[in-house]
């Protein structure tokens, strides 16, 4: 029987203690993060410890603790970086007209291209799948995911409000949050199942979105 998850105390610090400014310190900082990503892939978040990171990276505990107070702070930094990469890809896509298209096939293709890019980006990110699971499972880290979701949903909302001015703000807000959550779910599904066809999955999500927006026009 698996051991129950032990939740960290709410007052455990999550921020890095020090941001490196010199090249050597930056190297140490990045080695800690890269090593944590490797160990997350191998054994998951529950088995990740600062001692294991130090041993793999050839660092002393004081060298790690100079920058990070605990493993949760390390994961927060990794989560911040992953969420930022994903968000930047989405914002660039929107600015390039990703939500626009004269035909259904064009709109589906644009959405599929974005989701495929996000999936591949997450697959390449060290420990990407394990980071996603931890951001869902650890309450004190869930705020990273919620903040990213709400920021992206807000940007989607502005575009949809302009396209569908007669749709209520409440429905727009619900729809955009649902879109982002569904995108997260599809990304996690593809990342956690290496054999999953990311392109086929992304195209299916694109079709779902396009069909859903038809109900906005119909005001169902």
Coordinates of N, CA and C in Angstrom, one line a residue:
X1 N 0.8 -1.2 0.0 CA 0.0 0.0 0.0 C 0.9 1.2 0.0
X2 N 0.6 2.2 -0.9 CA 1.5 3.4 -1.0 C 1.3 4.2 0.3
X3 N 2.4 4.9 0.7 CA 2.4 5.8 1.9 C 1.5 7.0 1.5
X4 N 0.8 7.5 2.5 CA 0.0 8.7 2.3 C 0.9 9.9 2.1
X5 N 0.5 10.8 1.2 CA 1.2 12.0 1.0 C 1.3 12.9 2.2
X6 N 2.4 13.4 2.6 CA 2.5 14.3 3.8 C 2.6 15.7 3.2
X7 N 1.6 16.5 3.5 CA 1.6 17.8 3.0 C 2.5 18.7 3.9
X8 N 3.2 19.6 3.2 CA 4.1 20.5 3.9 C 3.3 21.5 4.7
X9 N 3.9 22.0 5.8 CA 3.3 23.0 6.6 C 3.1 24.3 5.7
X10 N 2.0 25.0 6.0 CA 1.7 26.2 5.2 C 2.7 27.3 5.3
X11 N 3.5 27.3 6.4 CA 4.5 28.4 6.6 C 5.9 28.0 6.1
X12 N 6.0 26.9 5.3 CA 7.3 26.6 4.8 C 7.6 27.6 3.7
X13 N 8.8 28.2 3.7 CA 9.2 29.2 2.7 C 9.3 28.5 1.3
X14 N 8.8 29.3 0.3 CA 8.8 28.8 -1.1 C 9.7 29.6 -2.0
X15 N 10.2 30.7 -1.6 CA 11.0 31.5 -2.4 C 12.5 31.2 -2.3
X16 N 13.2 31.4 -3.4 CA 14.6 31.2 -3.3 C 15.2 32.2 -2.3
X17 N 16.2 31.8 -1.6 CA 16.8 32.6 -0.6 C 17.7 33.7 -1.2
X18 N 18.3 33.3 -2.3 CA 19.3 34.2 -2.9 C 19.3 34.0 -4.4
X19 N 19.3 35.1 -5.2 CA 19.4 35.0 -6.6 C 20.8 35.3 -7.0
X20 N 21.5 34.3 -7.7 CA 22.9 34.5 -8.0 C 23.1 35.6 -9.0
X21 N 24.2 36.3 -8.8 CA 24.6 37.4 -9.7 C 25.9 37.1 -10.5
X22 N 26.8 36.2 -9.9 CA 28.0 35.9 -10.5 C 27.9 34.6 -11.3
X23 N 28.8 34.4 -12.3 CA 28.7 33.3 -13.2 C 28.8 32.0 -12.4
X24 N 29.7 31.9 -11.5 CA 29.9 30.6 -10.8 C 28.7 30.3 -9.9
X25 N 28.1 31.3 -9.3 CA 26.9 31.1 -8.5 C 25.8 30.7 -9.4
X26 N 25.7 31.4 -10.5 CA 24.6 31.0 -11.5 C 24.7 29.6 -11.9
X27 N 25.9 29.1 -12.1 CA 26.1 27.7 -12.5 C 25.6 26.8 -11.4
X28 N 25.9 27.1 -10.2 CA 25.5 26.2 -9.1 C 24.0 26.2 -9.0
X29 N 23.4 27.4 -9.1 CA 21.9 27.5 -9.1 C 21.3 26.7 -10.2
X30 N 21.8 26.7 -11.4 CA 21.2 26.0 -12.5 C 21.5 24.5 -12.4
X31 N 22.6 24.1 -11.8 CA 22.9 22.7 -11.6 C 21.9 22.1 -10.6
X32 N 21.5 22.8 -9.5 CA 20.5 22.4 -8.6 C 19.2 22.1 -9.3
X33 N 18.8 23.1 -10.1 CA 17.5 22.9 -10.8 C 17.5 21.8 -11.8
X34 N 18.6 21.7 -12.6 CA 18.7 20.6 -13.6 C 18.7 19.3 -13.0
X35 N 19.4 19.2 -11.9 CA 19.5 17.9 -11.1 C 18.2 17.5 -10.5
X36 N 17.5 18.5 -10.0 CA 16.2 18.2 -9.5 C 15.2 17.7 -10.6
X37 N 15.3 18.3 -11.7 CA 14.5 17.9 -12.9 C 14.8 16.4 -13.3
X38 N 16.1 16.1 -13.3 CA 16.5 14.7 -13.6 C 15.9 13.7 -12.6
X39 N 16.0 14.0 -11.3 CA 15.5 13.1 -10.2 C 14.0 13.1 -10.2
X40 N 13.3 14.1 -10.6 CA 11.9 14.1 -10.7 C 11.5 13.1 -11.8
X41 N 12.2 13.1 -12.9 CA 11.9 12.1 -14.0 C 12.1 10.7 -13.5
X42 N 13.2 10.5 -12.8 CA 13.5 9.1 -12.3 C 12.6 8.6 -11.2
X43 N 12.3 9.4 -10.2 CA 11.6 8.9 -9.0 C 10.4 9.6 -8.6
X44 N 10.1 10.8 -9.2 CA 8.9 11.5 -8.8 C 9.2 12.5 -7.6
X45 N 8.2 13.3 -7.4 CA 8.3 14.4 -6.4 C 8.4 13.8 -4.9
X46 N 7.7 12.7 -4.6 CA 7.6 12.2 -3.3 C 9.0 11.7 -2.8
X47 N 9.8 11.2 -3.8 CA 11.1 10.7 -3.4 C 12.2 11.7 -3.5
X48 N 11.9 12.9 -4.0 CA 12.9 13.9 -4.2 C 13.3 14.5 -2.8
X49 N 14.6 14.6 -2.6 CA 15.1 15.2 -1.3 C 16.3 16.1 -1.7
X50 N 16.5 17.1 -0.8 CA 17.7 17.9 -1.0 C 19.0 17.2 -0.9
X51 N 19.0 16.2 -0.1 CA 20.2 15.3 0.0 C 20.5 14.6 -1.3
X52 N 19.4 14.1 -1.9 CA 19.6 13.3 -3.2 C 20.1 14.3 -4.2
X53 N 19.6 15.5 -4.3 CA 20.0 16.5 -5.2 C 21.5 16.8 -5.0
X54 N 21.9 17.0 -3.8 CA 23.3 17.3 -3.5 C 24.2 16.1 -3.9
X55 N 23.8 14.9 -3.6 CA 24.6 13.8 -4.0 C 24.8 13.6 -5.5
X56 N 23.7 13.8 -6.2 CA 23.8 13.6 -7.7 C 24.6 14.8 -8.3
X57 N 24.4 16.0 -7.7 CA 25.1 17.1 -8.3 C 26.5 17.4 -7.9
X58 N 26.9 16.6 -6.8 CA 28.2 16.8 -6.3 C 28.4 18.1 -5.5
X59 N 27.3 18.5 -4.8 CA 27.3 19.7 -4.0 C 27.2 19.4 -2.6
X60 N 27.6 20.3 -1.7 CA 27.4 20.1 -0.3 C 26.1 20.7 0.0
X61 N 25.4 20.2 1.1 CA 24.1 20.8 1.5 C 24.2 22.3 1.7
X62 N 25.2 22.9 2.3 CA 25.2 24.4 2.5 C 25.2 25.1 1.1
X63 N 25.8 24.5 0.1 CA 25.8 25.1 -1.2 C 24.4 25.2 -1.8
X64 N 23.6 24.1 -1.6 CA 22.2 24.2 -2.0 C 21.4 25.1 -1.2
X65 N 21.6 25.0 0.1 CA 20.7 25.8 1.0 C 21.1 27.3 1.0
X66 N 22.2 27.6 0.4 CA 22.5 29.1 0.1 C 21.4 29.7 -0.8
X67 N 20.8 28.9 -1.6 CA 19.9 29.4 -2.6 C 18.4 29.0 -2.3
X68 N 18.3 27.7 -1.9 CA 16.9 27.2 -1.7 C 16.7 26.6 -0.3
X69 N 15.7 27.0 0.4 CA 15.5 26.5 1.8 C 15.0 25.1 1.9
X70 N 14.4 24.6 0.8 CA 13.8 23.2 0.8 C 13.5 22.8 -0.6
X71 N 13.0 21.6 -0.7 CA 12.7 21.0 -2.1 C 11.5 21.7 -2.7
X72 N 10.6 22.2 -1.8 CA 9.4 22.9 -2.4 C 9.8 24.2 -3.1
X73 N 10.8 24.9 -2.6 CA 11.2 26.1 -3.2 C 11.9 25.8 -4.6
X74 N 12.6 24.7 -4.6 CA 13.2 24.2 -5.9 C 12.1 23.9 -6.9
X75 N 11.1 23.2 -6.5 CA 10.0 22.9 -7.4 C 9.2 24.1 -7.8
X76 N 9.1 25.1 -6.9 CA 8.4 26.3 -7.2 C 9.1 27.1 -8.3
X77 N 10.5 27.1 -8.2 CA 11.3 27.7 -9.3 C 11.1 27.0 -10.6
X78 N 11.1 25.7 -10.6 CA 10.9 24.9 -11.8 C 9.5 25.2 -12.4
X79 N 8.5 25.2 -11.5 CA 7.2 25.4 -11.9 C 7.0 26.8 -12.5
X80 N 7.6 27.8 -11.9 CA 7.6 29.1 -12.4 C 8.1 29.2 -13.8
X81 N 9.2 28.5 -14.0 CA 9.9 28.5 -15.3 C 9.0 27.8 -16.4
X82 N 8.4 26.7 -16.0 CA 7.6 25.9 -17.0 C 6.4 26.7 -17.3
X83 N 5.7 27.3 -16.3 CA 4.5 28.0 -16.5 C 4.8 29.3 -17.4
X84 N 5.9 29.9 -17.1 CA 6.3 31.1 -17.9 C 6.5 30.8 -19.4
X85 N 7.2 29.6 -19.7 CA 7.4 29.2 -21.0 C 6.0 29.0 -21.7
X86 N 5.2 28.2 -21.1 CA 3.9 27.9 -21.6 C 3.0 29.2 -21.9
X87 N 3.0 30.1 -20.9 CA 2.2 31.3 -21.0 C 2.8 32.2 -22.2
X88 N 4.1 32.3 -22.3 CA 4.7 33.1 -23.3 C 4.3 32.6 -24.7
X89 N 4.3 31.3 -24.8 CA 3.9 30.6 -26.1 C 2.4 31.0 -26.4
X90 N 1.6 30.9 -25.4 CA 0.2 31.2 -25.7 C 0.0 32.7 -26.0
X91 N 0.6 33.6 -25.3 CA 0.5 35.0 -25.6 C 1.0 35.4 -27.0
X92 N 2.1 34.8 -27.4 CA 2.7 35.0 -28.7 C 1.7 34.5 -29.8
X93 N 1.1 33.4 -29.5 CA 0.1 32.8 -30.5 C -1.1 33.7 -30.6
X94 N -1.6 34.3 -29.5 CA -2.8 35.2 -29.6 C -2.4 36.4 -30.3
X95 N -1.2 37.0 -30.1 CA -0.8 38.2 -30.8 C -0.7 38.0 -32.3
X96 N -0.3 36.8 -32.6 CA -0.2 36.4 -34.1 C -1.5 36.1 -34.7
X97 N -2.6 36.2 -34.0 CA -4.0 35.9 -34.5 C -4.4 34.5 -34.4
X98 N -3.9 33.8 -33.4 CA -4.2 32.4 -33.2 C -5.6 32.1 -33.0
X99 N -6.4 33.0 -32.5 CA -7.8 32.8 -32.2 C -8.7 33.2 -33.4
X100 N -8.0 33.6 -34.5 CA -8.8 34.1 -35.7 C -8.6 33.0 -36.8
X101 N -9.6 33.1 -37.7 CA -9.6 32.2 -38.9 C -10.9 32.2 -39.6
X102 N -10.8 32.2 -41.0 CA -12.0 32.3 -41.8 C -12.8 31.0 -41.8
X103 N -12.1 29.9 -41.7 CA -12.8 28.6 -41.8 C -12.5 27.8 -40.5
X104 N -13.3 26.8 -40.3 CA -13.2 25.9 -39.1 C -11.8 25.2 -39.2
X105 N -11.5 24.7 -40.4 CA -10.2 24.0 -40.5 C -9.0 24.9 -40.2
X106 N -9.1 26.2 -40.6 CA -8.0 27.1 -40.3 C -7.9 27.3 -38.8
X107 N -9.0 27.5 -38.1 CA -9.0 27.7 -36.7 C -8.5 26.5 -35.9
X108 N -9.0 25.3 -36.3 CA -8.6 24.1 -35.7 C -7.1 23.9 -35.8
X109 N -6.5 24.2 -37.0 CA -5.1 24.0 -37.3 C -4.3 24.9 -36.4
X110 N -4.7 26.2 -36.2 CA -4.0 27.1 -35.4 C -4.0 26.7 -34.0
X111 N -5.1 26.2 -33.5 CA -5.2 25.8 -32.1 C -4.3 24.5 -31.9
X112 N -4.4 23.6 -32.8 CA -3.6 22.4 -32.8 C -2.1 22.7 -32.8
X113 N -1.7 23.7 -33.6 CA -0.3 24.0 -33.6 C 0.2 24.5 -32.3
X114 N -0.6 25.4 -31.6 CA -0.2 25.9 -30.3 C -0.1 24.8 -29.3
X115 N -1.2 23.9 -29.2 CA -1.1 22.9 -28.2 C 0.0 21.9 -28.5
X116 N 0.3 21.6 -29.7 CA 1.4 20.7 -30.0 C 2.7 21.3 -29.5
X117 N 2.8 22.6 -29.7 CA 4.0 23.3 -29.3 C 4.2 23.2 -27.8
X118 N 3.1 23.5 -27.1 CA 3.1 23.5 -25.6 C 3.4 22.1 -25.1
X119 N 2.8 21.0 -25.7 CA 3.1 19.7 -25.3 C 4.6 19.3 -25.5
X120 N 5.1 19.6 -26.6 CA 6.5 19.3 -26.9 C 7.5 20.1 -26.0
X121 N 7.1 21.3 -25.7 CA 7.9 22.2 -24.8 C 7.9 21.5 -23.4
X122 N 6.7 21.1 -22.9 CA 6.6 20.5 -21.6 C 7.4 19.1 -21.6
X123 N 7.3 18.4 -22.6 CA 8.0 17.1 -22.7 C 9.5 17.3 -22.6
X124 N 10.0 18.4 -23.2 CA 11.5 18.7 -23.2 C 11.9 19.3 -21.8
X125 N 11.0 19.9 -21.1 CA 11.4 20.5 -19.9 C 11.8 19.5 -18.8
X126 N 13.0 19.6 -18.2 CA 13.4 18.6 -17.2 C 12.4 18.4 -16.1
X127 N 11.8 17.2 -16.0 CA 10.9 16.8 -15.0 C 9.5 17.4 -15.3
X128 N 9.2 17.8 -16.5 CA 8.0 18.4 -16.8 C 6.7 17.7 -16.3
X129 N 6.6 16.4 -16.6 CA 5.4 15.7 -16.1 C 5.3 15.7 -14.6
X130 N 6.4 15.4 -13.9 CA 6.3 15.4 -12.5 C 6.1 16.8 -11.9
X131 N 6.6 17.8 -12.5 CA 6.3 19.2 -12.0 C 4.8 19.4 -12.2
X132 N 4.2 19.0 -13.3 CA 2.7 19.2 -13.5 C 1.9 18.5 -12.4
X133 N 2.3 17.3 -12.1 CA 1.6 16.5 -11.1 C 1.7 17.2 -9.7
X134 N 2.9 17.7 -9.4 CA 3.1 18.3 -8.1 C 2.4 19.6 -8.0
X135 N 2.3 20.4 -9.1 CA 1.5 21.6 -9.0 C 0.0 21.4 -8.8
X136 N -0.4 20.2 -9.2 CA -1.8 19.9 -9.0 C -2.0 19.3 -7.6
X137 N -1.1 18.5 -7.1 CA -1.3 17.8 -5.8 C -0.9 18.5 -4.6
X138 N 0.1 19.4 -4.6 CA 0.5 20.0 -3.4 C -0.2 21.4 -3.2
X139 N -1.1 21.5 -2.3 CA -1.9 22.8 -2.1 C -1.1 24.0 -2.2
X140 N 0.1 24.1 -1.5 CA 0.8 25.3 -1.4 C 1.5 25.7 -2.7
X141 N 1.5 24.7 -3.7 CA 2.1 25.0 -5.0 C 1.0 25.2 -6.1
X142 N -0.3 24.9 -5.7 CA -1.3 25.0 -6.7 C -1.5 26.5 -7.1
X143 N -1.2 27.4 -6.3 CA -1.4 28.8 -6.7 C -0.6 29.2 -7.9
X144 N 0.6 28.5 -8.1 CA 1.3 28.8 -9.4 C 0.4 28.5 -10.6
X145 N -0.2 27.4 -10.5 CA -1.0 26.9 -11.7 C -2.3 27.8 -11.8
X146 N -2.9 28.2 -10.7 CA -4.1 29.0 -10.7 C -3.7 30.4 -11.2
X147 N -2.6 31.0 -10.8 CA -2.2 32.3 -11.3 C -2.0 32.3 -12.8
X148 N -1.3 31.2 -13.3 CA -1.1 31.1 -14.7 C -2.4 31.0 -15.5
X149 N -3.3 30.1 -14.9 CA -4.6 29.9 -15.6 C -5.3 31.2 -15.7
X150 N -5.4 31.9 -14.6 CA -6.2 33.1 -14.6 C -5.7 34.2 -15.5
X151 N -4.3 34.3 -15.5 CA -3.7 35.3 -16.4 C -4.0 35.0 -17.9
X152 N -3.8 33.7 -18.3 CA -4.1 33.3 -19.6 C -5.6 33.5 -20.0
X153 N -6.4 33.0 -19.0 CA -7.9 33.1 -19.2 C -8.3 34.6 -19.4
X154 N -7.7 35.5 -18.7 CA -8.0 36.9 -18.8 C -7.7 37.4 -20.2
X155 N -6.5 37.0 -20.8 CA -6.2 37.4 -22.1 C -7.1 36.8 -23.1
X156 N -7.5 35.5 -23.0 CA -8.5 34.9 -23.8 C -9.8 35.7 -23.8
X157 N -10.2 36.1 -22.5 CA -11.4 36.7 -22.3 C -11.5 38.0 -23.1
X158 N -10.4 38.8 -23.1 CA -10.5 40.1 -23.9 C -10.8 39.8 -25.4
X159 N -10.1 38.8 -25.9 CA -10.3 38.5 -27.3 C -11.8 38.0 -27.6
X160 N -12.3 37.1 -26.7 CA -13.6 36.6 -26.9 C -14.7 37.7 -26.7
X161 N -14.5 38.6 -25.8 CA -15.4 39.7 -25.5 C -15.5 40.5 -26.8
X162 N -14.4 40.8 -27.4 CA -14.4 41.6 -28.7 C -15.1 40.8 -29.8
X163 N -15.0 39.5 -29.8 CA -15.6 38.7 -30.9 C -17.0 38.5 -30.7
X164 N -17.4 38.3 -29.4 CA -18.8 38.0 -29.1 C -19.3 39.0 -28.1
X165 N -19.6 40.3 -28.5 CA -19.9 41.3 -27.5 C -21.3 41.1 -26.8
X166 N -22.1 40.2 -27.4 CA -23.4 40.0 -26.8 C -23.4 38.9 -25.7
X167 N -22.3 38.2 -25.6 CA -22.2 37.1 -24.6 C -21.8 37.8 -23.3
X168 N -22.5 37.3 -22.2 CA -22.3 37.9 -20.9 C -20.8 37.7 -20.4
X169 N -20.4 38.6 -19.6 CA -19.0 38.5 -19.0 C -18.9 37.2 -18.2
X170 N -20.0 36.8 -17.5 CA -19.9 35.6 -16.7 C -19.6 34.4 -17.5
X171 N -20.3 34.3 -18.7 CA -20.1 33.1 -19.5 C -18.7 33.2 -20.1
X172 N -18.3 34.3 -20.5 CA -16.9 34.5 -21.1 C -15.9 34.0 -20.1
X173 N -16.0 34.5 -18.8 CA -15.1 34.1 -17.8 C -15.1 32.6 -17.5
X174 N -16.3 32.0 -17.5 CA -16.3 30.5 -17.3 C -15.7 29.8 -18.5
X175 N -16.0 30.3 -19.7 CA -15.5 29.6 -20.9 C -14.0 29.6 -21.0
X176 N -13.4 30.8 -20.7 CA -12.0 30.9 -20.8 C -11.2 30.1 -19.8
X177 N -11.8 30.0 -18.6 CA -11.1 29.2 -17.5 C -11.2 27.7 -17.9
X178 N -12.4 27.3 -18.5 CA -12.6 26.0 -19.0 C -11.6 25.6 -20.1
X179 N -11.4 26.6 -21.0 CA -10.5 26.4 -22.1 C -9.1 26.1 -21.6
X180 N -8.6 26.9 -20.6 CA -7.3 26.7 -20.1 C -7.1 25.4 -19.4
X181 N -8.1 25.1 -18.6 CA -8.1 23.8 -17.8 C -8.1 22.6 -18.8
X182 N -8.8 22.7 -19.8 CA -8.8 21.6 -20.8 C -7.5 21.5 -21.5
X183 N -6.9 22.6 -21.8 CA -5.6 22.6 -22.4 C -4.5 22.0 -21.5
X184 N -4.6 22.4 -20.2 CA -3.7 21.8 -19.2 C -3.9 20.2 -19.2
X185 N -5.2 19.8 -19.1 CA -5.4 18.4 -19.1 C -4.9 17.6 -20.3
X186 N -5.1 18.2 -21.5 CA -4.6 17.6 -22.7 C -3.0 17.5 -22.7
X187 N -2.4 18.6 -22.2 CA -0.9 18.7 -22.2 C -0.4 17.6 -21.2
X188 N -1.0 17.5 -20.0 CA -0.6 16.5 -19.0 C -0.8 15.1 -19.5
X189 N -1.9 14.9 -20.2 CA -2.2 13.6 -20.8 C -1.1 13.1 -21.8
X190 N -0.8 14.1 -22.6 CA 0.3 13.8 -23.6 C 1.6 13.6 -23.0
X191 N 2.0 14.4 -22.0 CA 3.3 14.3 -21.4 C 3.4 13.1 -20.6
X192 N 2.4 12.7 -19.9 CA 2.4 11.5 -19.0 C 2.3 10.2 -19.7
X193 N 1.9 10.3 -21.0 CA 1.8 9.1 -21.8 C 2.7 9.3 -23.1
X194 N 3.9 8.8 -23.0 CA 4.9 9.1 -24.1 C 4.4 8.6 -25.4
X195 N 3.6 7.6 -25.5 CA 3.2 7.1 -26.8 C 2.0 7.8 -27.3
X196 N 1.5 8.8 -26.6 CA 0.4 9.6 -27.1 C 0.7 10.4 -28.3
X197 N -0.1 10.4 -29.3 CA 0.1 11.2 -30.5 C -0.3 12.6 -30.2
X198 N 0.7 13.5 -30.0 CA 0.4 14.9 -29.6 C -0.4 15.6 -30.6
X199 N 0.0 15.4 -31.9 CA -0.7 16.1 -33.0 C -2.2 15.7 -33.1
X200 N -2.5 14.4 -33.0 CA -3.9 14.0 -33.0 C -4.7 14.5 -31.9
X201 N -4.1 14.5 -30.7 CA -4.7 15.0 -29.5 C -5.0 16.5 -29.6
X202 N -4.0 17.2 -30.1 CA -4.1 18.7 -30.3 C -5.2 19.0 -31.3
X203 N -5.3 18.3 -32.3 CA -6.3 18.5 -33.3 C -7.7 18.3 -32.8
X204 N -7.9 17.3 -31.9 CA -9.2 17.0 -31.3 C -9.6 18.2 -30.4
X205 N -8.6 18.7 -29.6 CA -8.9 19.8 -28.7 C -9.3 21.0 -29.6
X206 N -8.6 21.2 -30.7 CA -9.0 22.3 -31.6 C -10.4 22.2 -32.1
X207 N -10.8 21.0 -32.4 CA -12.2 20.8 -32.9 C -13.2 21.1 -31.8
X208 N -12.9 20.6 -30.6 CA -13.8 20.9 -29.4 C -14.0 22.4 -29.2
X209 N -12.9 23.1 -29.2 CA -13.0 24.6 -29.0 C -13.8 25.2 -30.1
X210 N -13.6 24.8 -31.4 CA -14.3 25.5 -32.5 C -15.8 25.2 -32.4
X211 N -16.1 23.9 -32.1 CA -17.5 23.6 -32.0 C -18.2 24.3 -30.8
X212 N -17.4 24.5 -29.7 CA -18.0 25.2 -28.6 C -18.2 26.6 -28.9
X213 N -17.4 27.3 -29.6 CA -17.6 28.7 -29.9 C -18.8 28.9 -30.9
X214 N -19.2 27.9 -31.6 CA -20.4 28.0 -32.4 C -21.6 28.2 -31.5
X215 N -21.6 27.7 -30.3 CA -22.7 27.9 -29.4 C -22.8 29.4 -28.9
X216 N -21.6 30.1 -29.0 CA -21.6 31.5 -28.6 C -22.4 32.3 -29.7
X217 N -22.2 31.9 -31.0 CA -22.9 32.6 -32.0 C -24.4 32.3 -32.0
X218 N -24.7 31.0 -31.6 CA -26.1 30.6 -31.5 C -26.8 31.1 -30.2
X219 N -26.0 31.5 -29.2 CA -26.5 32.0 -28.0 C -27.4 30.9 -27.3
X220 N -26.8 29.7 -27.3 CA -27.6 28.6 -26.7 C -27.5 28.7 -25.1

